[in-house]
PDB file of C-alpha atoms and ligand atoms in Angstrom:
ATOM      1  CA  MET N   1      91.488 148.900 106.144  1.00  0.00           C
ATOM      2  CA  PRO N   2      92.930 151.323 102.907  1.00  0.00           C
ATOM      3  CA  ASP N   3      91.329 155.002 104.316  1.00  0.00           C
ATOM      4  CA  ASN N   4      88.778 154.697 101.045  1.00  0.00           C
ATOM      5  CA  GLU N   5      87.511 152.436 103.028  1.00  0.00           C
ATOM      6  CA  GLY N   6      84.515 152.727 105.867  1.00  0.00           C
ATOM      7  CA  ILE N   7      81.323 151.896 107.478  1.00  0.00           C
ATOM      8  CA  ILE N   8      78.736 154.646 108.159  1.00  0.00           C
ATOM      9  CA  GLU N   9      75.790 153.140 110.480  1.00  0.00           C
ATOM     10  CA  SER N  10      72.621 154.907 110.677  1.00  0.00           C
ATOM     11  CA  THR N  11      68.492 154.137 111.768  1.00  0.00           C
ATOM     12  CA  PHE N  12      66.663 155.593 108.746  1.00  0.00           C
ATOM     13  CA  LYS N  13      62.736 154.764 109.974  1.00  0.00           C
ATOM     14  CA  ILE N  14      61.526 152.098 106.794  1.00  0.00           C
ATOM     15  CA  ASN N  15      59.161 149.231 108.030  1.00  0.00           C
ATOM     16  CA  CYS N  16      61.044 145.595 107.622  1.00  0.00           C
ATOM     17  CA  PRO N  17      59.583 143.446 104.707  1.00  0.00           C
ATOM     18  CA  ALA N  18      59.327 140.459 107.348  1.00  0.00           C
ATOM     19  CA  CYS N  19      57.581 141.838 110.307  1.00  0.00           C
ATOM     20  CA  GLY N  20      57.082 145.572 109.264  1.00  0.00           C
ATOM     21  CA  SER N  21      59.528 146.348 112.420  1.00  0.00           C
ATOM     22  CA  ASN N  22      60.139 150.386 111.942  1.00  0.00           C
ATOM     23  CA  GLU N  23      63.993 149.529 113.136  1.00  0.00           C
ATOM     24  CA  ILE N  24      66.092 149.443 110.710  1.00  0.00           C
ATOM     25  CA  LEU N  25      70.008 149.681 110.733  1.00  0.00           C
ATOM     26  CA  ILE N  26      71.999 150.296 107.446  1.00  0.00           C
ATOM     27  CA  ASN N  27      75.108 148.917 107.099  1.00  0.00           C
ATOM     28  CA  LYS N  28      77.178 150.991 103.974  1.00  0.00           C
ATOM     29  CA  HIS N  29      80.370 150.024 103.332  1.00  0.00           C
ATOM     30  CA  LEU N  30      82.191 151.755 100.523  1.00  0.00           C
ATOM     31  CA  SER N  31      85.326 149.428  98.603  1.00  0.00           C
ATOM     32  CA  GLU N  32      87.429 150.897  95.816  1.00  0.00           C
ATOM     33  CA  VAL N  33      88.740 147.559  94.205  1.00  0.00           C
ATOM     34  CA  PRO N  34      91.373 148.407  91.918  1.00  0.00           C
ATOM     35  CA  TYR N  35      90.856 148.091  88.144  1.00  0.00           C
ATOM     36  CA  TYR N  36      88.023 148.971  88.730  1.00  0.00           C
ATOM     37  CA  GLY N  37      86.458 151.187  90.533  1.00  0.00           C
ATOM     38  CA  LYS N  38      83.929 152.268  93.283  1.00  0.00           C
ATOM     39  CA  ILE N  39      81.171 149.675  95.095  1.00  0.00           C
ATOM     40  CA  LEU N  40      78.596 150.174  97.750  1.00  0.00           C
ATOM     41  CA  LEU N  41      77.885 147.339  99.491  1.00  0.00           C
ATOM     42  CA  ILE N  42      74.921 148.344 101.688  1.00  0.00           C
ATOM     43  CA  THR N  43      73.529 145.686 104.491  1.00  0.00           C
ATOM     44  CA  PHE N  44      69.950 146.344 105.733  1.00  0.00           C
ATOM     45  CA  LYS N  45      69.464 144.462 108.981  1.00  0.00           C
ATOM     46  CA  CYS N  46      66.325 144.170 111.661  1.00  0.00           C
ATOM     47  CA  GLU N  47      66.742 144.576 114.620  1.00  0.00           C
ATOM     48  CA  ARG N  48      63.526 143.198 115.909  1.00  0.00           C
ATOM     49  CA  CYS N  49      63.918 139.903 113.413  1.00  0.00           C
ATOM     50  CA  ARG N  50      67.516 139.770 112.789  1.00  0.00           C
ATOM     51  CA  TYR N  51      65.786 139.995 108.341  1.00  0.00           C
ATOM     52  CA  LYS N  52      69.090 140.295 106.846  1.00  0.00           C
ATOM     53  CA  PHE N  53      69.439 141.637 103.175  1.00  0.00           C
ATOM     54  CA  ASN N  54      72.717 143.249 100.990  1.00  0.00           C
ATOM     55  CA  GLU N  55      72.803 144.688  98.099  1.00  0.00           C
ATOM     56  CA  THR N  56      75.560 146.184  96.318  1.00  0.00           C
ATOM     57  CA  TYR N  57      76.331 149.387  93.391  1.00  0.00           C
ATOM     58  CA  ILE N  58      78.823 150.130  91.596  1.00  0.00           C
ATOM     59  CA  LEU N  59      79.425 154.261  91.655  1.00  0.00           C
ATOM     60  CA  ASP N  60      80.911 154.676  88.405  1.00  0.00           C
ATOM     61  CA  GLU N  61      77.980 154.153  85.387  1.00  0.00           C
ATOM     62  CA  LYS N  62      77.986 150.381  83.613  1.00  0.00           C
ATOM     63  CA  ALA N  63      76.266 149.681  80.582  1.00  0.00           C
ATOM     64  CA  PRO N  64      74.402 145.862  80.737  1.00  0.00           C
ATOM     65  CA  GLN N  65      76.630 143.520  80.668  1.00  0.00           C
ATOM     66  CA  ARG N  66      77.612 139.750  80.072  1.00  0.00           C
ATOM     67  CA  TYR N  67      81.011 138.379  82.132  1.00  0.00           C
ATOM     68  CA  ILE N  68      82.242 134.631  80.654  1.00  0.00           C
ATOM     69  CA  LEU N  69      85.261 133.761  83.454  1.00  0.00           C
ATOM     70  CA  LYS N  70      86.572 130.438  82.154  1.00  0.00           C
ATOM     71  CA  CYS N  71      88.157 128.702  85.629  1.00  0.00           C
ATOM     72  CA  GLY N  72      90.356 125.759  85.147  1.00  0.00           C
ATOM     73  CA  GLU N  73      93.433 125.503  87.931  1.00  0.00           C
ATOM     74  CA  THR N  74      92.767 126.174  91.747  1.00  0.00           C
ATOM     75  CA  LYS N  75      93.605 129.806  91.790  1.00  0.00           C
ATOM     76  CA  ASP N  76      91.163 130.598  89.573  1.00  0.00           C
ATOM     77  CA  LEU N  77      89.195 130.031  93.106  1.00  0.00           C
ATOM     78  CA  ASN N  78      89.868 133.262  94.631  1.00  0.00           C
ATOM     79  CA  ILE N  79      88.630 135.501  91.279  1.00  0.00           C
ATOM     80  CA  ARG N  80      87.019 138.906  92.908  1.00  0.00           C
ATOM     81  CA  ILE N  81      82.882 138.362  91.862  1.00  0.00           C
ATOM     82  CA  ILE N  82      80.689 141.520  92.810  1.00  0.00           C
ATOM     83  CA  LYS N  83      77.177 140.132  92.331  1.00  0.00           C
ATOM     84  CA  SER N  84      74.388 142.645  92.072  1.00  0.00           C
ATOM     85  CA  GLY N  85      69.996 141.392  93.106  1.00  0.00           C
ATOM     86  CA  ASN N  86      70.277 142.055  89.263  1.00  0.00           C
ATOM     87  CA  SER N  87      71.841 139.757  88.356  1.00  0.00           C
ATOM     88  CA  THR N  88      71.178 135.834  86.154  1.00  0.00           C
ATOM     89  CA  VAL N  89      73.977 133.224  86.630  1.00  0.00           C
ATOM     90  CA  HIS N  90      74.775 130.211  84.892  1.00  0.00           C
ATOM     91  CA  ILE N  91      76.951 127.535  85.511  1.00  0.00           C
ATOM     92  CA  PRO N  92      77.088 125.231  82.083  1.00  0.00           C
ATOM     93  CA  GLU N  93      79.137 122.165  83.350  1.00  0.00           C
ATOM     94  CA  LEU N  94      77.082 121.513  86.050  1.00  0.00           C
ATOM     95  CA  GLU N  95      73.383 122.572  83.784  1.00  0.00           C
ATOM     96  CA  ILE N  96      72.618 125.076  86.934  1.00  0.00           C
ATOM     97  CA  ASP N  97      70.815 128.717  86.486  1.00  0.00           C
ATOM     98  CA  ILE N  98      70.754 131.240  89.130  1.00  0.00           C
ATOM     99  CA  TYR N  99      67.775 134.198  88.389  1.00  0.00           C
ATOM    100  CA  PRO N 100      66.297 137.097  90.297  1.00  0.00           C
ATOM    101  CA  GLY N 101      63.752 136.625  92.594  1.00  0.00           C
ATOM    102  CA  PRO N 102      62.278 138.670  94.959  1.00  0.00           C
ATOM    103  CA  ASP N 103      65.296 137.635  97.554  1.00  0.00           C
ATOM    104  CA  SER N 104      67.986 137.332  95.565  1.00  0.00           C
ATOM    105  CA  GLU N 105      70.294 140.404  97.124  1.00  0.00           C
ATOM    106  CA  GLY N 106      74.094 142.241  95.899  1.00  0.00           C
ATOM    107  CA  ILE N 107      77.625 139.981  96.640  1.00  0.00           C
ATOM    108  CA  ILE N 108      81.283 140.526  97.114  1.00  0.00           C
ATOM    109  CA  THR N 109      82.586 137.445  97.259  1.00  0.00           C
ATOM    110  CA  ASN N 110      85.459 134.929  94.869  1.00  0.00           C
ATOM    111  CA  VAL N 111      84.680 131.799  92.929  1.00  0.00           C
ATOM    112  CA  GLU N 112      84.753 129.725  95.490  1.00  0.00           C
ATOM    113  CA  GLY N 113      82.011 132.054  97.121  1.00  0.00           C
ATOM    114  CA  LEU N 114      80.125 131.585  94.568  1.00  0.00           C
ATOM    115  CA  LEU N 115      79.891 128.160  94.181  1.00  0.00           C
ATOM    116  CA  ASN N 116      79.742 126.799  97.460  1.00  0.00           C
ATOM    117  CA  ARG N 117      76.598 129.068  97.834  1.00  0.00           C
ATOM    118  CA  VAL N 118      75.847 126.520  94.503  1.00  0.00           C
ATOM    119  CA  LYS N 119      76.151 124.017  96.925  1.00  0.00           C
ATOM    120  CA  ASP N 120      74.612 124.763  99.981  1.00  0.00           C
ATOM    121  CA  VAL N 121      71.969 124.877  97.716  1.00  0.00           C
ATOM    122  CA  ILE N 122      72.464 121.546  96.914  1.00  0.00           C
ATOM    123  CA  MET N 123      72.675 120.590  99.125  1.00  0.00           C
ATOM    124  CA  LEU N 124      68.944 121.678 100.269  1.00  0.00           C
ATOM    125  CA  LEU N 125      67.704 119.763  97.434  1.00  0.00           C
ATOM    126  CA  LYS N 126      69.924 116.478  98.815  1.00  0.00           C
ATOM    127  CA  ARG N 127      67.628 116.815 101.970  1.00  0.00           C
ATOM    128  CA  ASN N 128      64.201 117.250 100.065  1.00  0.00           C
ATOM    129  CA  TYR N 129      64.598 114.578  96.833  1.00  0.00           C
ATOM    130  CA  LYS N 130      61.780 112.987  95.146  1.00  0.00           C
ATOM    131  CA  SER N 131      63.013 109.525  94.218  1.00  0.00           C
ATOM    132  CA  LEU N 132      65.670 107.799  94.072  1.00  0.00           C
ATOM    133  CA  GLU N 133      67.218 108.673  91.103  1.00  0.00           C
ATOM    134  CA  GLU N 134      66.996 111.966  90.859  1.00  0.00           C
ATOM    135  CA  LEU N 135      69.044 111.445  94.574  1.00  0.00           C
ATOM    136  CA  GLU N 136      71.347 109.930  92.659  1.00  0.00           C
ATOM    137  CA  ARG N 137      71.921 112.850  89.757  1.00  0.00           C
ATOM    138  CA  ILE N 138      72.301 115.216  92.991  1.00  0.00           C
ATOM    139  CA  ILE N 139      75.197 113.124  93.956  1.00  0.00           C
ATOM    140  CA  GLU N 140      76.531 113.667  90.925  1.00  0.00           C
ATOM    141  CA  LYS N 141      76.252 117.246  90.932  1.00  0.00           C
ATOM    142  CA  LEU N 142      77.479 117.581  94.334  1.00  0.00           C
ATOM    143  CA  GLU N 143      81.252 115.305  92.976  1.00  0.00           C
ATOM    144  CA  PHE N 144      80.978 117.196  90.222  1.00  0.00           C
ATOM    145  CA  LEU N 145      80.620 120.419  91.569  1.00  0.00           C
ATOM    146  CA  ASN N 146      83.384 118.965  94.129  1.00  0.00           C
ATOM    147  CA  ASP N 147      86.282 117.944  91.381  1.00  0.00           C
ATOM    148  CA  MET N 148      85.596 121.951  90.453  1.00  0.00           C
ATOM    149  CA  LEU N 149      86.205 122.964  93.372  1.00  0.00           C
ATOM    150  CA  GLU N 150      89.474 121.644  94.153  1.00  0.00           C
ATOM    151  CA  GLY N 151      90.815 122.340  89.971  1.00  0.00           C
ATOM    152  CA  LYS N 152      90.122 118.462  88.880  1.00  0.00           C
ATOM    153  CA  ARG N 153      87.206 119.855  86.444  1.00  0.00           C
ATOM    154  CA  PRO N 154      87.086 122.668  83.822  1.00  0.00           C
ATOM    155  CA  PHE N 155      83.618 125.522  84.641  1.00  0.00           C
ATOM    156  CA  THR N 156      82.680 128.835  83.333  1.00  0.00           C
ATOM    157  CA  ILE N 157      80.950 131.149  84.384  1.00  0.00           C
ATOM    158  CA  ILE N 158      78.372 133.739  83.536  1.00  0.00           C
ATOM    159  CA  ILE N 159      77.393 136.787  85.375  1.00  0.00           C
ATOM    160  CA  GLU N 160      73.913 138.470  82.635  1.00  0.00           C
ATOM    161  CA  ASP N 161      73.198 141.800  83.807  1.00  0.00           C
ATOM    162  CA  PRO N 162      70.805 144.183  82.643  1.00  0.00           C
ATOM    163  CA  SER N 163      71.868 147.189  85.660  1.00  0.00           C
ATOM    164  CA  GLY N 164      75.339 146.687  84.837  1.00  0.00           C
ATOM    165  CA  ASN N 165      76.314 146.287  88.886  1.00  0.00           C
ATOM    166  CA  SER N 166      78.106 142.371  88.839  1.00  0.00           C
ATOM    167  CA  ALA N 167      81.849 142.986  88.032  1.00  0.00           C
ATOM    168  CA  ILE N 168      84.221 139.607  87.860  1.00  0.00           C
ATOM    169  CA  ILE N 169      87.762 141.115  88.447  1.00  0.00           C
ATOM    170  CA  THR N 170      90.179 139.366  86.649  1.00  0.00           C
ATOM    171  CA  LYS N 171      92.498 140.291  83.465  1.00  0.00           C
ATOM    172  CA  GLU N 172      92.644 136.439  82.766  1.00  0.00           C
ATOM    173  CA  ASN N 173      90.240 134.342  80.699  1.00  0.00           C
ATOM    174  CA  LEU N 174      87.608 136.327  80.824  1.00  0.00           C
ATOM    175  CA  THR N 175      85.213 137.671  78.035  1.00  0.00           C
ATOM    176  CA  ILE N 176      82.811 141.390  77.929  1.00  0.00           C
ATOM    177  CA  GLU N 177      79.854 141.190  76.611  1.00  0.00           C
ATOM    178  CA  ASN N 178      76.709 144.011  75.844  1.00  0.00           C
ATOM    179  CA  LEU N 179      74.189 142.676  76.475  1.00  0.00           C
ATOM    180  CA  THR N 180      72.230 143.785  73.328  1.00  0.00           C
ATOM    181  CA  PRO N 181      67.600 145.028  74.568  1.00  0.00           C
ATOM    182  CA  GLU N 182      66.273 142.429  72.765  1.00  0.00           C
ATOM    183  CA  GLU N 183      68.691 139.624  75.734  1.00  0.00           C
ATOM    184  CA  ILE N 184      67.595 141.952  77.955  1.00  0.00           C
ATOM    185  CA  LYS N 185      64.037 141.112  77.356  1.00  0.00           C
ATOM    186  CA  ASN N 186      64.935 138.026  77.649  1.00  0.00           C
ATOM    187  CA  LEU N 187      66.742 137.933  80.657  1.00  0.00           C
ATOM    188  CA  ASP N 188      63.782 137.609  84.148  1.00  0.00           C
ATOM    189  CA  THR N 189      63.045 133.956  83.923  1.00  0.00           C
ATOM    190  CA  GLY N 190      62.486 130.751  85.170  1.00  0.00           C
ATOM    191  CA  ASN N 191      62.768 130.124  88.927  1.00  0.00           C
ATOM    192  CA  GLN N 192      65.418 132.102  91.624  1.00  0.00           C
ATOM    193  CA  PHE N 193      67.445 128.775  91.574  1.00  0.00           C
ATOM    194  CA  SER N 194      67.414 126.280  88.432  1.00  0.00           C
ATOM    195  CA  ILE N 195      68.967 123.134  88.543  1.00  0.00           C
ATOM    196  CA  ASP N 196      69.026 120.823  85.311  1.00  0.00           C
ATOM    197  CA  LEU N 197      68.429 117.045  86.796  1.00  0.00           C
ATOM    198  CA  GLY N 198      69.468 115.482  83.205  1.00  0.00           C
ATOM    199  CA  ASP N 199      72.652 114.042  82.993  1.00  0.00           C
ATOM    200  CA  LEU N 200      75.828 115.913  83.289  1.00  0.00           C
ATOM    201  CA  VAL N 201      77.409 116.533  79.529  1.00  0.00           C
ATOM    202  CA  GLU N 202      80.277 114.486  79.722  1.00  0.00           C
ATOM    203  CA  GLU N 203      83.910 116.346  77.428  1.00  0.00           C
TER     204      GLU N 203
HETATM  205 ZN1  LIG V   1      62.020 142.232 111.239  1.00  0.00          ZN
END
Protein backbone atom coordinates (compact mmCIF):
# COMPACT_ATOMS: atom_id res chain seq x y z
CA MET A 1 0.00 0.00 0.00
CA PRO A 2 1.48 3.40 -0.99
CA ASP A 3 2.27 5.95 1.74
CA ASN A 4 -0.64 8.20 0.82
CA GLU A 5 -3.25 5.52 1.59
CA GLY A 6 -4.30 4.66 5.08
CA ILE A 7 -7.05 3.74 7.50
CA ILE A 8 -7.96 5.82 10.52
CA GLU A 9 -10.35 4.25 13.04
CA SER A 10 -12.30 6.11 15.65
CA THR A 11 -15.54 5.78 17.67
CA PHE A 12 -17.93 8.73 17.58
CA LYS A 13 -20.98 9.37 19.72
CA ILE A 14 -23.58 9.36 16.96
CA ASN A 15 -26.67 7.20 16.72
CA CYS A 16 -27.22 4.30 14.32
CA PRO A 17 -30.05 5.15 11.87
CA ALA A 18 -31.18 1.49 12.04
CA CYS A 19 -31.16 0.59 15.76
CA GLY A 20 -30.38 3.83 17.60
CA SER A 21 -27.21 2.50 19.22
CA ASN A 22 -24.39 5.01 19.63
CA GLU A 23 -21.65 2.44 19.02
CA ILE A 24 -20.76 3.53 15.51
CA LEU A 25 -17.38 2.69 14.12
CA ILE A 26 -16.19 5.08 11.43
CA ASN A 27 -13.45 4.04 9.01
CA LYS A 28 -11.88 6.68 6.84
CA HIS A 29 -9.86 5.46 3.89
CA LEU A 30 -7.92 8.01 1.93
CA SER A 31 -6.91 7.03 -1.62
CA GLU A 32 -5.01 8.88 -4.26
CA VAL A 33 -6.38 8.09 -7.71
CA PRO A 34 -3.88 8.73 -10.52
CA TYR A 35 -4.82 11.68 -12.80
CA TYR A 36 -7.76 12.37 -10.55
CA GLY A 37 -6.96 13.38 -7.00
CA LYS A 38 -7.59 12.42 -3.41
CA ILE A 39 -10.73 10.51 -2.47
CA LEU A 40 -11.99 9.88 1.03
CA LEU A 41 -14.11 6.74 1.47
CA ILE A 42 -15.92 6.75 4.80
CA THR A 43 -17.55 3.59 6.15
CA PHE A 44 -19.98 3.81 9.06
CA LYS A 45 -20.63 0.51 10.83
CA CYS A 46 -22.91 -0.12 13.79
CA GLU A 47 -21.27 -2.40 16.34
CA ARG A 48 -24.65 -3.54 17.65
CA CYS A 49 -26.75 -4.32 14.55
CA ARG A 50 -24.04 -4.35 11.83
CA TYR A 51 -25.77 -1.60 9.79
CA LYS A 52 -23.20 -0.40 7.26
CA PHE A 53 -23.05 2.67 5.10
CA ASN A 54 -20.42 4.09 2.73
CA GLU A 55 -19.88 7.50 1.26
CA THR A 56 -17.22 8.95 -1.00
CA TYR A 57 -15.84 12.46 -0.85
CA ILE A 58 -13.59 14.01 -3.42
CA LEU A 59 -11.22 16.32 -1.63
CA ASP A 60 -10.75 18.73 -4.51
CA GLU A 61 -13.53 21.04 -5.60
CA LYS A 62 -15.55 19.49 -8.44
CA ALA A 63 -18.34 20.87 -10.58
CA PRO A 64 -21.73 19.14 -11.09
CA GLN A 65 -21.02 16.83 -13.99
CA ARG A 66 -22.28 14.16 -16.33
CA TYR A 67 -19.90 11.34 -17.27
CA ILE A 68 -20.69 9.33 -20.39
CA LEU A 69 -18.60 6.19 -20.88
CA LYS A 70 -18.85 4.02 -23.99
CA CYS A 71 -17.85 0.42 -23.30
CA GLY A 72 -17.37 -2.26 -25.91
CA GLU A 73 -14.52 -4.55 -24.92
CA THR A 74 -13.80 -6.75 -21.92
CA LYS A 75 -10.90 -4.49 -20.90
CA ASP A 76 -13.44 -1.70 -20.30
CA LEU A 77 -14.82 -3.75 -17.38
CA ASN A 78 -11.75 -2.74 -15.38
CA ILE A 79 -12.33 1.01 -15.69
CA ARG A 80 -12.53 2.51 -12.22
CA ILE A 81 -15.77 4.15 -11.13
CA ILE A 82 -16.38 6.38 -8.14
CA LYS A 83 -20.11 6.73 -7.58
CA SER A 84 -21.26 9.05 -4.83
CA GLY A 85 -24.54 8.59 -2.96
CA ASN A 86 -25.92 11.69 -4.74
CA SER A 87 -25.46 10.37 -8.25
CA THR A 88 -27.86 8.96 -10.81
CA VAL A 89 -26.71 6.11 -13.05
CA HIS A 90 -28.23 5.31 -16.43
CA ILE A 91 -27.47 2.30 -18.62
CA PRO A 92 -29.64 3.12 -21.67
CA GLU A 93 -29.04 -0.14 -23.60
CA LEU A 94 -30.36 -2.07 -20.60
CA GLU A 95 -33.05 0.57 -19.89
CA ILE A 96 -31.95 0.79 -16.29
CA ASP A 97 -31.76 3.90 -14.10
CA ILE A 98 -30.48 4.03 -10.55
CA TYR A 99 -31.56 7.15 -8.67
CA PRO A 100 -30.23 8.39 -5.34
CA GLY A 101 -32.44 7.28 -2.46
CA PRO A 102 -32.28 7.08 1.31
CA ASP A 103 -30.07 3.98 1.08
CA SER A 104 -27.81 5.22 -1.72
CA GLU A 105 -24.21 4.93 -0.83
CA GLY A 106 -20.94 5.94 -2.27
CA ILE A 107 -18.91 3.15 -3.86
CA ILE A 108 -15.49 2.83 -5.38
CA THR A 109 -15.71 0.03 -7.91
CA ASN A 110 -15.14 -0.69 -11.59
CA VAL A 111 -17.51 -1.17 -14.55
CA GLU A 112 -17.77 -4.90 -13.81
CA GLY A 113 -18.57 -4.24 -10.14
CA LEU A 114 -21.30 -1.77 -11.09
CA LEU A 115 -22.82 -4.23 -13.58
CA ASN A 116 -22.76 -6.99 -10.96
CA ARG A 117 -24.67 -4.74 -8.55
CA VAL A 118 -27.27 -4.18 -11.28
CA LYS A 119 -27.34 -7.95 -11.83
CA ASP A 120 -28.05 -8.54 -8.12
CA VAL A 121 -31.10 -6.27 -8.34
CA ILE A 122 -32.35 -7.99 -11.51
CA MET A 123 -31.90 -11.40 -9.82
CA LEU A 124 -34.05 -10.10 -6.96
CA LEU A 125 -36.74 -9.05 -9.45
CA LYS A 126 -36.52 -12.50 -11.05
CA ARG A 127 -37.40 -14.15 -7.75
CA ASN A 128 -40.40 -11.83 -7.28
CA TYR A 129 -41.80 -11.59 -10.83
CA LYS A 130 -45.45 -10.64 -11.18
CA SER A 131 -46.32 -12.30 -14.51
CA LEU A 132 -44.81 -14.74 -16.98
CA GLU A 133 -44.41 -11.87 -19.45
CA GLU A 134 -42.44 -9.93 -16.87
CA LEU A 135 -40.29 -12.97 -16.13
CA GLU A 136 -39.51 -13.29 -19.85
CA ARG A 137 -38.35 -9.64 -19.97
CA ILE A 138 -36.25 -10.10 -16.84
CA ILE A 139 -34.53 -13.14 -18.37
CA GLU A 140 -33.86 -11.14 -21.57
CA LYS A 141 -32.28 -8.37 -19.46
CA LEU A 142 -30.12 -10.90 -17.66
CA GLU A 143 -28.92 -12.42 -20.94
CA PHE A 144 -28.20 -8.94 -22.30
CA LEU A 145 -26.30 -8.06 -19.13
CA ASN A 146 -24.29 -11.30 -19.28
CA ASP A 147 -23.33 -10.46 -22.89
CA MET A 148 -22.19 -7.01 -21.68
CA LEU A 149 -20.07 -8.68 -19.01
CA GLU A 150 -18.48 -10.90 -21.68
CA GLY A 151 -17.72 -7.99 -24.03
CA LYS A 152 -20.25 -9.18 -26.61
CA ARG A 153 -22.45 -6.07 -26.52
CA PRO A 154 -21.45 -2.41 -26.46
CA PHE A 155 -23.11 -0.28 -23.79
CA THR A 156 -23.04 3.15 -22.20
CA ILE A 157 -22.72 4.11 -18.56
CA ILE A 158 -23.93 7.61 -17.70
CA ILE A 159 -23.35 9.06 -14.24
CA GLU A 160 -24.92 12.40 -13.37
CA ASP A 161 -23.80 13.95 -10.10
CA PRO A 162 -24.85 17.37 -8.76
CA SER A 163 -22.25 17.09 -5.98
CA GLY A 164 -19.39 16.41 -8.38
CA ASN A 165 -18.26 13.61 -6.07
CA SER A 166 -18.46 10.93 -8.75
CA ALA A 167 -15.94 10.08 -11.43
CA ILE A 168 -15.01 7.59 -14.13
CA ILE A 169 -11.26 7.19 -14.34
CA THR A 170 -10.21 6.69 -17.94
CA LYS A 171 -8.95 8.76 -20.83
CA GLU A 172 -10.68 6.78 -23.59
CA ASN A 173 -14.30 6.81 -24.78
CA LEU A 174 -15.29 9.19 -21.99
CA THR A 175 -17.25 12.41 -22.38
CA ILE A 176 -17.54 14.80 -19.44
CA GLU A 177 -20.18 17.53 -19.53
CA ASN A 178 -21.13 20.16 -16.96
CA LEU A 179 -24.71 19.87 -15.71
CA THR A 180 -26.86 22.96 -16.23
CA PRO A 181 -28.82 24.35 -13.22
CA GLU A 182 -32.01 23.20 -14.99
CA GLU A 183 -30.66 19.64 -15.33
CA ILE A 184 -29.59 19.56 -11.68
CA LYS A 185 -33.12 20.57 -10.65
CA ASN A 186 -34.62 17.67 -12.61
CA LEU A 187 -32.14 14.99 -11.45
CA ASP A 188 -33.57 13.64 -8.24
CA THR A 189 -36.75 11.87 -9.37
CA GLY A 190 -38.13 8.37 -9.61
CA ASN A 191 -37.71 5.23 -7.59
CA GLN A 192 -34.30 4.29 -6.42
CA PHE A 193 -33.98 1.52 -8.97
CA SER A 194 -35.98 1.75 -12.15
CA ILE A 195 -36.04 -0.92 -14.81
CA ASP A 196 -38.05 -0.70 -17.99
CA LEU A 197 -39.53 -4.13 -18.64
CA GLY A 198 -40.66 -3.23 -22.14
CA ASP A 199 -38.97 -4.57 -25.27
CA LEU A 200 -35.21 -4.32 -25.50
CA VAL A 201 -33.86 -1.87 -28.02
CA GLU A 202 -32.33 -3.84 -30.88
CA GLU A 203 -29.31 -2.36 -32.58
ZN1 LIG B 1 -27.35 -0.33 14.73
